[in-house]
Amino acid sequence: MSRNEEFLKKAAALLPKLHHMCISPLTPYRGRTLKAGESLCLDFGDHYVGTVTLKLSFTGSHPDAPAWLRFKFAERECELSENAAEYHGWISKGWIQQEEVHIDVLPAEISLPRRYAFRYLQIKVLDLSSKFDLTVESIEADTVTSADDGALASYACQDAELEQIYAVACRTLRECMQTVFEDGPKRDRRLWMGDLRLQALANYETYKNYDMVKACLYLLAGDTLPDGAVGACLFLEPRIEVDDTRMFDYSLLFVAALRDYVSVTHDGDTARELWPTAKRQIELAKAFFDGRGIVRDSDRLGWCFVDWNLRLNKQASAQGIYLYCVQAAIELAAALGIMRDAQELLAEYAEKKSAALSWLRDGRGLFVSGEERQLSWASQIWMVLGGVVEGQEAAKLLCAIEHEANAEKMVTPYMVHYYVDALISCGQREKALAVLRSYWGGMVKEGADTFWELWNPEDPGESPYGGTIVNSYCHAWSCAPAYFLQKYFGK
Ligand code: RAM
């Protein structure tokens, strides 16, 4: 791994402090007695992130055996009825927010071992001697976020549905704002490049913590993969360390995130200092193109995320993402006055754009991906965002894909964010607003307090991991409405 200690020092100095707030469940519970097999479900009224401490006691005879309890934390109530033993997916069971505890001596004060993301807590007595009952005396959560609630930009548009969608989006972002912008406080609880970009955009319109974005950019630039690639994600503990996961699109999106940051803050020093990292991402991506100027097919590209639709061929999307990020690099180079880089990037852009037009379109003008010439929403969207088609032509393309029943669809709010962005870029604002209402509004109708990692209205039980029990229901890449509503659909 390649570390730049100066960058990491700079980041450390800018990382935010956590604000603590002590809360208790809204459900009345004090003095509740529980016998073996009984359970208590507590509702904290909203989504929180924090640690939990309980005071427990007993009635009846002196306890003659340990109390054996199970604690389940849930972001959505439906998670409480999931069975951890039935999950055999590819992401670790370790993420499941569940503890089993034996309490030898009562009364006792116990602090559960982890930080949890939750609205609900279920306490189940797995076993207890029949000579006494367990009593719950008090439950407190020490909740944390680095978001400053007082700084949140209000959104009043005389439309209750949109205001609610905005509030849920901001709550989502708030809960993911911890020491860094976490992808989700339930899982994976770390700084992911692709997630960061969307969180930063929402943050610019809401909490406006510019230093936190700057810190995250310096972290990612401060510990890269050995060849200088920005890693897909980064750990903070026990020490700052880039993950060894490499993703074609996430490395490139560093360039877009830096461009966004600079265009909002006009922070020229950061632009200058991080420009070599940005430029390096474009250079590294060049190795993935064939002689025609087309990015290698999915099977040779390595991991390029795009979306959690597991059938998606990523080739065309990758080409679009590359073009999108080259455009961002051109803007940065021009802003920095590095005209030689800007000129070179312009030539690179023109070449790869024309290759996309020549090789990735079918006879009807739709973009296709991979050897099988797969049709997908993602491919059209990224070609629009990459500027391969523009204006009316782009609007027509995004309309045409709606009528292709076999086209691969989007399943994450992450990808739908880019769809909304593409619609706005070609003047389809009304349509963009309709998507915000139907997609994010759809989650609100399903009872979302915070927006989810994955939402496929056609298959609400979908999980890319082999089981919804590890899905995250507060995932900051889904806070798009906070950004779009505030920026484009204000008063
Ligand atoms: C999920 C993470 C994160 C995302 C990656 C690709 O597992 O939670 O949000 O960036 O996938």
Short mmCIF file of N, CA and C in Angstrom, two decimals, residues 277-335:
data_model
loop_
_atom_site.label_atom_id
_atom_site.label_comp_id
_atom_site.label_asym_id
_atom_site.label_seq_id
_atom_site.Cartn_x
_atom_site.Cartn_y
_atom_site.Cartn_z
N THR A 277 -3.40 12.63 -7.64
CA THR A 277 -4.14 11.39 -7.33
C THR A 277 -5.28 11.22 -8.35
N ALA A 278 -5.96 12.31 -8.63
CA ALA A 278 -7.08 12.24 -9.58
C ALA A 278 -6.57 11.82 -10.96
N LYS A 279 -5.51 12.47 -11.38
CA LYS A 279 -4.97 12.20 -12.71
C LYS A 279 -4.52 10.74 -12.83
N ARG A 280 -3.95 10.24 -11.74
CA ARG A 280 -3.47 8.85 -11.72
C ARG A 280 -4.62 7.86 -11.97
N GLN A 281 -5.82 8.18 -11.49
CA GLN A 281 -6.95 7.24 -11.67
C GLN A 281 -7.30 7.11 -13.15
N ILE A 282 -7.19 8.20 -13.88
CA ILE A 282 -7.48 8.16 -15.32
C ILE A 282 -6.39 7.34 -16.03
N GLU A 283 -5.13 7.62 -15.64
CA GLU A 283 -4.02 6.88 -16.28
C GLU A 283 -4.18 5.38 -16.08
N LEU A 284 -4.52 4.99 -14.85
CA LEU A 284 -4.64 3.56 -14.55
C LEU A 284 -5.80 2.94 -15.33
N ALA A 285 -6.87 3.68 -15.48
CA ALA A 285 -8.05 3.14 -16.18
C ALA A 285 -7.74 2.89 -17.65
N LYS A 286 -6.82 3.67 -18.21
CA LYS A 286 -6.49 3.53 -19.65
C LYS A 286 -6.05 2.12 -20.00
N ALA A 287 -5.45 1.44 -19.04
CA ALA A 287 -4.93 0.08 -19.29
C ALA A 287 -6.06 -0.91 -19.57
N PHE A 288 -7.28 -0.52 -19.26
CA PHE A 288 -8.40 -1.46 -19.41
C PHE A 288 -9.11 -1.36 -20.76
N PHE A 289 -8.54 -0.60 -21.69
CA PHE A 289 -9.19 -0.43 -22.99
C PHE A 289 -8.53 -1.30 -24.06
N ASP A 290 -9.33 -1.75 -25.02
CA ASP A 290 -8.76 -2.53 -26.11
C ASP A 290 -8.36 -1.60 -27.27
N GLY A 291 -7.90 -2.20 -28.34
CA GLY A 291 -7.40 -1.41 -29.47
C GLY A 291 -8.46 -0.53 -30.11
N ARG A 292 -9.73 -0.86 -29.94
CA ARG A 292 -10.79 -0.03 -30.54
C ARG A 292 -11.13 1.19 -29.69
N GLY A 293 -10.59 1.18 -28.43
CA GLY A 293 -10.96 2.27 -27.51
C GLY A 293 -12.19 1.92 -26.68
N ILE A 294 -12.44 0.60 -26.57
CA ILE A 294 -13.58 0.15 -25.77
C ILE A 294 -13.05 -0.56 -24.53
N VAL A 295 -13.68 -0.28 -23.40
CA VAL A 295 -13.25 -0.90 -22.16
C VAL A 295 -13.48 -2.41 -22.25
N ARG A 296 -12.57 -3.18 -21.64
CA ARG A 296 -12.68 -4.65 -21.72
C ARG A 296 -14.01 -5.13 -21.15
N ASP A 297 -14.43 -6.27 -21.61
CA ASP A 297 -15.71 -6.83 -21.16
C ASP A 297 -15.66 -7.18 -19.67
N SER A 298 -16.84 -7.31 -19.10
CA SER A 298 -17.00 -7.55 -17.65
C SER A 298 -16.07 -8.62 -17.09
N ASP A 299 -15.87 -9.71 -17.84
CA ASP A 299 -15.08 -10.81 -17.32
C ASP A 299 -13.59 -10.48 -17.20
N ARG A 300 -13.14 -9.42 -17.88
CA ARG A 300 -11.71 -9.06 -17.81
C ARG A 300 -11.47 -7.69 -17.17
N LEU A 301 -12.53 -7.07 -16.75
CA LEU A 301 -12.42 -5.71 -16.23
C LEU A 301 -12.11 -5.70 -14.74
N GLY A 302 -12.28 -6.83 -14.07
CA GLY A 302 -12.20 -6.82 -12.61
C GLY A 302 -13.53 -6.31 -12.11
N TRP A 303 -13.58 -5.92 -10.83
CA TRP A 303 -14.86 -5.49 -10.27
C TRP A 303 -15.15 -4.05 -10.66
N CYS A 304 -16.25 -3.89 -11.35
CA CYS A 304 -16.76 -2.55 -11.64
C CYS A 304 -18.17 -2.60 -11.08
N PHE A 305 -18.49 -1.79 -10.08
CA PHE A 305 -19.72 -2.03 -9.33
C PHE A 305 -20.99 -1.70 -10.12
N VAL A 306 -21.18 -0.49 -10.45
CA VAL A 306 -22.36 0.06 -11.17
C VAL A 306 -23.67 -0.13 -10.39
N ASP A 307 -24.02 -1.36 -10.05
CA ASP A 307 -25.29 -1.62 -9.37
C ASP A 307 -25.24 -3.03 -8.80
N TRP A 308 -26.19 -3.35 -7.91
CA TRP A 308 -26.23 -4.72 -7.36
C TRP A 308 -27.09 -5.67 -8.18
N ASN A 309 -27.46 -5.31 -9.38
CA ASN A 309 -28.14 -6.26 -10.26
C ASN A 309 -27.06 -7.27 -10.71
N LEU A 310 -27.17 -8.49 -10.22
CA LEU A 310 -26.09 -9.46 -10.43
C LEU A 310 -26.01 -9.97 -11.87
N ARG A 311 -27.04 -9.67 -12.68
CA ARG A 311 -27.00 -10.12 -14.09
C ARG A 311 -26.39 -9.05 -15.02
N LEU A 312 -26.15 -7.89 -14.45
CA LEU A 312 -25.73 -6.76 -15.28
C LEU A 312 -24.34 -6.95 -15.90
N ASN A 313 -24.25 -6.72 -17.21
CA ASN A 313 -22.94 -6.65 -17.87
C ASN A 313 -22.47 -5.20 -17.73
N LYS A 314 -21.23 -5.00 -17.28
CA LYS A 314 -20.78 -3.66 -16.88
C LYS A 314 -20.00 -2.91 -17.97
N GLN A 315 -19.76 -3.54 -19.10
CA GLN A 315 -18.85 -2.93 -20.08
C GLN A 315 -19.27 -1.51 -20.50
N ALA A 316 -20.50 -1.38 -20.98
CA ALA A 316 -20.94 -0.06 -21.48
C ALA A 316 -21.00 0.96 -20.35
N SER A 317 -21.47 0.52 -19.18
CA SER A 317 -21.50 1.45 -18.04
C SER A 317 -20.10 1.93 -17.71
N ALA A 318 -19.13 0.99 -17.73
CA ALA A 318 -17.75 1.35 -17.41
C ALA A 318 -17.22 2.39 -18.39
N GLN A 319 -17.57 2.22 -19.66
CA GLN A 319 -17.13 3.20 -20.67
C GLN A 319 -17.72 4.58 -20.35
N GLY A 320 -19.01 4.58 -20.00
CA GLY A 320 -19.68 5.85 -19.66
C GLY A 320 -19.09 6.47 -18.41
N ILE A 321 -18.82 5.65 -17.41
CA ILE A 321 -18.25 6.18 -16.16
C ILE A 321 -16.87 6.77 -16.43
N TYR A 322 -16.11 6.09 -17.25
CA TYR A 322 -14.77 6.60 -17.60
C TYR A 322 -14.90 7.98 -18.25
N LEU A 323 -15.80 8.08 -19.23
CA LEU A 323 -15.97 9.35 -19.94
C LEU A 323 -16.43 10.45 -18.97
N TYR A 324 -17.34 10.09 -18.09
CA TYR A 324 -17.87 11.03 -17.10
C TYR A 324 -16.72 11.57 -16.23
N CYS A 325 -15.83 10.67 -15.83
CA CYS A 325 -14.73 11.07 -14.95
C CYS A 325 -13.63 11.80 -15.71
N VAL A 326 -13.47 11.47 -16.99
CA VAL A 326 -12.50 12.25 -17.79
C VAL A 326 -13.02 13.70 -17.91
N GLN A 327 -14.32 13.83 -18.10
CA GLN A 327 -14.89 15.20 -18.15
C GLN A 327 -14.60 15.95 -16.85
N ALA A 328 -14.76 15.25 -15.73
CA ALA A 328 -14.49 15.89 -14.43
C ALA A 328 -13.01 16.28 -14.35
N ALA A 329 -12.15 15.42 -14.87
CA ALA A 329 -10.71 15.72 -14.84
C ALA A 329 -10.40 16.93 -15.71
N ILE A 330 -11.09 17.05 -16.84
CA ILE A 330 -10.86 18.21 -17.72
C ILE A 330 -11.24 19.50 -16.96
N GLU A 331 -12.37 19.45 -16.29
CA GLU A 331 -12.80 20.63 -15.51
C GLU A 331 -11.76 20.99 -14.45
N LEU A 332 -11.25 19.98 -13.76
CA LEU A 332 -10.26 20.24 -12.71
C LEU A 332 -8.99 20.82 -13.29
N ALA A 333 -8.51 20.20 -14.37
CA ALA A 333 -7.26 20.67 -14.98
C ALA A 333 -7.43 22.11 -15.45
N ALA A 334 -8.58 22.41 -16.05
CA ALA A 334 -8.81 23.78 -16.54
C ALA A 334 -8.87 24.75 -15.37
N ALA A 335 -9.56 24.35 -14.28
CA ALA A 335 -9.65 25.23 -13.12
C ALA A 335 -8.29 25.50 -12.52
#
